[in-house]
Amino acid sequence: MTDSNALDPEDRKIVTLARSARARNGVPEGAAVRDETGRTYVAGTVALDSLKLSALQTAVAMAVASGAKSLEAAAVVTEEESASAEDRAAVRDLGGPQTPVLVAAPDGTVRVTVTAG
């Protein structure tokens, strides 16, 4: 586990934004991504009868819909131990295989950083 204070300030910011989205919306996961210009996109889990997206998939979709061309980093706050293959694929589609995905516990402690690879 990584103390979030030991993170780069920009990475700490997206973990904090993801954690806030999860808490504010009362959803299982919160996520945030940072695009190539430094803009951030924050989202929570979408669970409708006709549409189911993880928080990270939603954040990537928001970035794409806003014109982002690439991603620098992604973060997800979840009870899960790591990011799912589907979440990593969404990040990889926009950011490439080396894009870091920070996976944090609900308290904001980063459990693991994986690549979208």
XYZ file of N, CA, C and O in Angstrom:
468
model
N 0.841 -1.183 0.000
C 0.000 0.000 0.000
C 0.885 1.245 0.000
O 1.967 1.251 0.565
N 0.370 2.288 -0.610
C 1.106 3.534 -0.726
C 0.334 4.638 -0.032
O -0.841 4.851 -0.320
N 0.989 5.335 0.868
C 0.386 6.503 1.497
C 0.116 7.524 0.398
O 1.022 7.868 -0.367
N -1.113 8.003 0.316
C -1.446 8.925 -0.771
C -0.632 10.213 -0.684
O -0.452 10.897 -1.681
N -0.105 10.545 0.480
C 0.740 11.738 0.599
C 2.078 11.551 -0.104
O 2.769 12.523 -0.388
N 2.476 10.308 -0.364
C 3.736 10.038 -1.044
C 3.589 10.135 -2.565
O 4.582 10.079 -3.279
N 2.378 10.280 -3.046
C 2.130 10.365 -4.487
C 2.516 11.728 -5.030
O 2.525 12.728 -4.310
N 2.741 11.758 -6.330
C 2.873 13.014 -7.053
C 1.596 13.821 -6.790
O 0.502 13.247 -6.723
N 1.687 15.149 -6.627
C 0.485 15.945 -6.328
C -0.651 15.766 -7.334
O -1.823 15.759 -6.956
N -0.328 15.615 -8.615
C -1.374 15.435 -9.624
C -2.049 14.075 -9.491
O -3.253 13.940 -9.708
N -1.289 13.054 -9.125
C -1.880 11.733 -8.890
C -2.708 11.738 -7.610
O -3.790 11.151 -7.560
N -2.221 12.408 -6.584
C -2.976 12.523 -5.336
C -4.322 13.215 -5.603
O -5.352 12.831 -5.056
N -4.301 14.212 -6.486
C -5.528 14.935 -6.838
C -6.571 14.007 -7.452
O -7.738 14.051 -7.065
N -6.168 13.143 -8.409
C -7.183 12.290 -9.034
C -7.693 11.220 -8.075
O -8.849 10.832 -8.147
N -6.841 10.759 -7.145
C -7.322 9.814 -6.127
C -8.347 10.511 -5.231
O -9.408 9.952 -4.932
N -8.053 11.740 -4.832
C -8.981 12.501 -3.983
C -10.297 12.761 -4.704
O -11.379 12.610 -4.119
N -10.230 13.128 -5.977
C -11.456 13.362 -6.753
C -12.278 12.083 -6.886
O -13.512 12.114 -6.763
N -11.610 10.966 -7.132
C -12.314 9.681 -7.258
C -12.975 9.304 -5.937
O -14.128 8.853 -5.908
N -12.259 9.505 -4.856
C -12.804 9.188 -3.531
C -14.029 10.063 -3.229
O -15.034 9.586 -2.719
N -13.943 11.332 -3.580
C -15.057 12.257 -3.352
C -16.286 11.869 -4.169
O -17.415 11.933 -3.667
N -16.081 11.475 -5.419
C -17.210 11.070 -6.276
C -17.912 9.859 -5.684
O -19.142 9.779 -5.669
N -17.137 8.903 -5.197
C -17.707 7.684 -4.606
C -18.550 8.040 -3.390
O -19.686 7.580 -3.246
N -17.996 8.860 -2.518
C -18.705 9.218 -1.288
C -19.926 10.098 -1.570
O -21.006 9.864 -1.026
N -19.756 11.095 -2.418
C -20.830 12.055 -2.708
C -22.034 11.380 -3.351
O -23.182 11.689 -3.037
N -21.767 10.426 -4.250
C -22.851 9.798 -4.995
C -23.316 8.481 -4.404
O -24.264 7.879 -4.911
N -22.646 8.006 -3.363
C -23.048 6.755 -2.728
C -22.992 5.568 -3.667
O -23.870 4.709 -3.641
N -21.962 5.538 -4.505
C -21.816 4.465 -5.488
C -20.659 3.544 -5.097
O -19.794 3.926 -4.305
N -20.617 2.330 -5.656
C -19.566 1.380 -5.281
C -18.148 1.835 -5.636
O -17.195 1.469 -4.965
N -18.019 2.599 -6.721
C -16.706 3.045 -7.163
C -16.756 4.505 -7.600
O -17.757 4.974 -8.119
N -15.641 5.175 -7.401
C -15.430 6.511 -7.937
C -14.147 6.468 -8.751
O -13.237 5.688 -8.440
N -14.077 7.258 -9.801
C -12.875 7.260 -10.641
C -12.603 8.660 -11.160
O -13.504 9.506 -11.229
N -11.354 8.871 -11.526
C -10.953 10.121 -12.169
C -9.830 9.802 -13.139
O -9.010 8.912 -12.884
N -9.811 10.511 -14.252
C -8.734 10.393 -15.226
C -8.209 11.783 -15.534
O -8.927 12.781 -15.405
N -6.929 11.844 -15.918
C -6.300 13.105 -16.300
C -5.852 12.982 -17.749
O -5.166 12.020 -18.113
N -6.270 13.944 -18.584
C -5.923 13.865 -20.003
C -4.574 14.510 -20.283
O -3.878 14.978 -19.372
N -4.217 14.540 -21.555
C -2.905 15.028 -21.974
C -2.700 16.507 -21.716
O -1.567 16.987 -21.725
N -3.770 17.239 -21.463
C -3.647 18.675 -21.174
C -3.724 18.971 -19.682
O -3.633 20.121 -19.277
N -3.924 17.921 -18.875
C -4.029 18.113 -17.430
C -5.458 18.240 -16.937
O -5.680 18.345 -15.722
N -6.431 18.243 -17.845
C -7.835 18.299 -17.416
C -8.221 16.980 -16.769
O -7.740 15.918 -17.162
N -9.115 17.072 -15.788
C -9.571 15.864 -15.106
C -11.055 15.638 -15.356
O -11.818 16.583 -15.553
N -11.420 14.370 -15.339
C -12.801 13.938 -15.536
C -13.105 12.968 -14.403
O -12.359 12.021 -14.176
N -14.208 13.214 -13.715
C -14.547 12.454 -12.513
C -15.905 11.795 -12.711
O -16.824 12.407 -13.262
N -16.029 10.548 -12.237
C -17.290 9.826 -12.431
C -17.478 8.777 -11.347
O -16.530 8.382 -10.668
N -18.707 8.334 -11.250
C -19.053 7.217 -10.384
C -19.630 6.096 -11.222
O -19.833 6.243 -12.433
N -19.895 4.999 -10.576
C -20.507 3.844 -11.226
C -21.866 4.239 -11.812
O -22.634 4.968 -11.186
N -22.172 3.751 -13.015
C -23.484 3.939 -13.631
C -24.179 2.576 -13.624
O -23.662 1.618 -14.192
N -25.317 2.519 -12.963
C -26.044 1.244 -12.873
C -27.520 1.481 -13.164
O -28.348 1.587 -12.270
N -27.826 1.581 -14.449
C -29.204 1.713 -14.905
C -29.660 0.354 -15.430
O -28.837 -0.512 -15.719
N -30.954 0.195 -15.592
C -31.440 -1.056 -16.160
C -30.844 -1.314 -17.540
O -30.499 -2.439 -17.884
N -30.714 -0.257 -18.324
C -30.259 -0.421 -19.708
C -28.790 -0.084 -19.926
O -28.285 -0.249 -21.033
N -28.087 0.386 -18.905
C -26.695 0.795 -19.072
C -25.918 0.556 -17.789
O -26.282 1.072 -16.731
N -24.856 -0.227 -17.894
C -23.997 -0.514 -16.748
C -22.561 -0.193 -17.136
O -22.014 -0.776 -18.070
N -21.970 0.774 -16.426
C -20.583 1.157 -16.656
C -19.889 1.290 -15.310
O -20.463 1.837 -14.362
N -18.659 0.831 -15.255
C -17.875 1.061 -14.046
C -17.532 2.548 -13.971
O -17.658 3.287 -14.963
N -17.094 2.978 -12.823
C -16.706 4.380 -12.654
C -15.577 4.750 -13.607
O -15.591 5.826 -14.219
N -14.607 3.861 -13.766
C -13.480 4.164 -14.641
C -13.904 4.214 -16.105
O -13.484 5.101 -16.851
N -14.772 3.315 -16.526
C -15.288 3.366 -17.898
C -16.042 4.673 -18.130
O -15.919 5.292 -19.188
N -16.808 5.105 -17.143
C -17.563 6.349 -17.266
C -16.635 7.550 -17.354
O -16.841 8.450 -18.176
N -15.586 7.576 -16.534
C -14.632 8.693 -16.569
C -13.916 8.750 -17.923
O -13.724 9.835 -18.485
N -13.533 7.595 -18.466
C -12.898 7.562 -19.787
C -13.886 8.060 -20.845
O -13.531 8.865 -21.714
N -15.137 7.616 -20.775
C -16.148 8.067 -21.739
C -16.347 9.579 -21.659
O -16.478 10.246 -22.693
N -16.338 10.124 -20.450
C -16.481 11.576 -20.293
C -15.302 12.312 -20.924
O -15.482 13.351 -21.563
N -14.095 11.767 -20.753
C -12.915 12.384 -21.360
C -13.022 12.373 -22.882
O -12.787 13.390 -23.533
N -13.401 11.226 -23.443
C -13.548 11.114 -24.900
C -14.620 12.086 -25.395
O -14.415 12.804 -26.378
N -15.755 12.126 -24.706
C -16.854 12.997 -25.124
C -16.473 14.475 -25.037
O -17.059 15.308 -25.730
N -15.474 14.796 -24.221
C -15.022 16.179 -24.069
C -13.850 16.514 -24.984
O -13.309 17.617 -24.907
N -13.429 15.549 -25.805
C -12.392 15.825 -26.789
C -10.984 15.428 -26.390
O -10.029 15.771 -27.098
N -10.804 14.719 -25.291
C -9.465 14.285 -24.897
C -8.883 13.371 -25.973
O -9.584 12.538 -26.541
N -7.600 13.514 -26.220
C -6.906 12.701 -27.226
C -6.079 11.598 -26.583
O -5.698 10.635 -27.243
N -5.762 11.736 -25.292
C -4.924 10.760 -24.599
C -5.143 10.914 -23.093
O -5.750 11.882 -22.646
N -4.641 9.954 -22.331
C -4.692 10.026 -20.874
C -3.290 9.950 -20.305
O -2.448 9.199 -20.803
N -3.050 10.715 -19.243
C -1.782 10.644 -18.523
C -1.863 9.638 -17.383
O -0.884 8.975 -17.074
N -3.030 9.562 -16.724
C -3.185 8.685 -15.561
C -4.660 8.503 -15.256
O -5.504 9.294 -15.680
N -4.933 7.440 -14.495
C -6.299 7.141 -14.064
C -6.247 6.667 -12.619
O -5.236 6.119 -12.165
N -7.351 6.875 -11.911
C -7.459 6.388 -10.532
C -8.865 5.867 -10.311
O -9.833 6.425 -10.840
N -8.971 4.804 -9.519
C -10.271 4.262 -9.138
C -10.240 3.969 -7.646
O -9.264 3.435 -7.129
N -11.299 4.364 -6.969
C -11.466 4.068 -5.542
C -12.541 3.009 -5.447
O -13.677 3.207 -5.908
N -12.171 1.862 -4.863
C -13.028 0.691 -4.895
C -12.706 -0.245 -3.741
O -11.623 -0.153 -3.148
N -13.618 -1.150 -3.473
C -13.358 -2.229 -2.509
C -12.520 -3.336 -3.146
O -11.922 -4.142 -2.445
N -12.471 -3.371 -4.474
C -11.734 -4.410 -5.194
C -10.234 -4.243 -4.984
O -9.747 -3.154 -4.734
N -9.507 -5.336 -5.160
C -8.054 -5.313 -4.959
C -7.295 -4.714 -6.137
O -6.182 -4.222 -5.972
N -7.874 -4.761 -7.334
C -7.204 -4.227 -8.510
C -8.249 -3.749 -9.514
O -9.445 -3.940 -9.307
N -7.779 -3.135 -10.582
C -8.676 -2.689 -11.651
C -9.007 -3.880 -12.540
O -8.140 -4.698 -12.852
N -10.246 -3.970 -12.974
C -10.678 -5.081 -13.826
C -10.034 -4.971 -15.199
O -9.573 -3.902 -15.625
N -10.040 -6.076 -15.906
C -9.515 -6.101 -17.274
C -10.280 -5.122 -18.160
O -9.692 -4.448 -19.005
N -11.598 -5.030 -17.960
C -12.416 -4.104 -18.760
C -12.052 -2.648 -18.473
O -11.998 -1.832 -19.391
N -11.793 -2.337 -17.214
C -11.393 -0.971 -16.858
C -10.031 -0.626 -17.459
O -9.846 0.453 -18.024
N -9.089 -1.545 -17.343
C -7.764 -1.303 -17.910
C -7.846 -1.155 -19.431
O -7.145 -0.334 -20.014
N -8.729 -1.925 -20.067
C -8.892 -1.828 -21.526
C -9.421 -0.454 -21.925
O -8.957 0.126 -22.919
N -10.365 0.081 -21.174
C -10.906 1.411 -21.482
C -9.814 2.470 -21.375
O -9.686 3.348 -22.236
N -9.002 2.382 -20.333
C -7.891 3.326 -20.160
C -6.879 3.146 -21.290
O -6.401 4.127 -21.873
N -6.572 1.912 -21.621
C -5.609 1.611 -22.693
C -6.080 2.153 -24.033
O -5.282 2.675 -24.818
N -7.378 2.038 -24.324
C -7.918 2.519 -25.597
C -7.622 3.996 -25.821
O -7.362 4.413 -26.947
N -7.651 4.783 -24.757
C -7.414 6.225 -24.891
C -5.986 6.612 -24.521
O -5.407 7.475 -25.162
N -5.419 5.969 -23.523
C -4.119 6.396 -23.021
C -2.929 5.571 -23.457
O -1.795 5.999 -23.314
N -3.184 4.359 -23.943
C -2.085 3.481 -24.313
C -1.746 2.519 -23.193
O -2.188 2.685 -22.054
N -0.949 1.496 -23.508
C -0.685 0.421 -22.555
C 0.132 0.824 -21.334
O 0.084 0.148 -20.310
N 0.883 1.896 -21.403
C 1.720 2.300 -20.266
C 1.033 3.267 -19.304
O 1.625 3.667 -18.301
N -0.203 3.629 -19.580
C -0.917 4.568 -18.708
C -1.091 3.963 -17.323
O -1.633 2.862 -17.185
N -0.650 4.667 -16.268
C -0.814 4.132 -14.917
C -2.257 4.229 -14.434
O -2.945 5.217 -14.694
N -2.682 3.174 -13.738
C -4.008 3.129 -13.121
C -3.779 2.911 -11.625
O -3.301 1.857 -11.216
N -4.101 3.922 -10.832
C -3.953 3.828 -9.389
C -5.231 3.248 -8.809
O -6.320 3.757 -9.089
N -5.100 2.191 -8.039
C -6.254 1.534 -7.428
C -6.190 1.807 -5.928
O -5.241 1.379 -5.260
N -7.183 2.535 -5.429
C -7.174 2.953 -4.029
C -8.345 2.363 -3.261
O -9.417 2.127 -3.817
N -8.115 2.165 -1.982
C -9.158 1.725 -1.061
C -10.087 2.905 -0.776
O -9.744 4.064 -1.051
N -11.251 2.649 -0.198
C -12.175 3.737 0.115
C -11.584 4.854 0.989
O -12.023 5.992 0.910
N -10.553 4.531 1.775
C -9.925 5.574 2.603
C -8.890 6.383 1.827
O -8.253 7.278 2.373
N -8.697 6.070 0.544
C -7.766 6.815 -0.298
C -6.372 6.230 -0.355
O -5.528 6.720 -1.108
N -6.105 5.181 0.403
C -4.800 4.539 0.358
C -4.657 3.768 -0.947
O -5.497 2.931 -1.267
N -3.608 4.054 -1.694
C -3.392 3.369 -2.962
C -2.886 1.969 -2.683
O -1.853 1.775 -2.064
N -3.667 0.977 -3.118
C -3.307 -0.432 -2.940
C -2.241 -0.864 -3.915
O -1.323 -1.594 -3.586
N -2.444 -0.464 -5.175
C -1.554 -0.913 -6.236
C -1.665 0.067 -7.395
O -2.695 0.709 -7.588
N -0.569 0.191 -8.137
C -0.591 0.932 -9.394
C -0.253 -0.070 -10.484
O 0.775 -0.740 -10.425
N -1.144 -0.188 -11.457
C -0.951 -1.100 -12.578
C -0.913 -0.267 -13.849
O -1.317 0.893 -13.842
N -0.444 -0.858 -14.909
C -0.529 -0.159 -16.202
C -1.780 -0.653 -16.913
O -2.291 -1.736 -16.631
N -2.226 0.154 -17.851
C -3.422 -0.213 -18.619
C -3.143 -1.428 -19.485
O -4.080 -2.152 -19.841
N -1.864 -1.652 -19.809
C -1.309 -2.722 -20.597
C -2.139 -3.783 -21.052
O -2.133 -4.592 -21.822
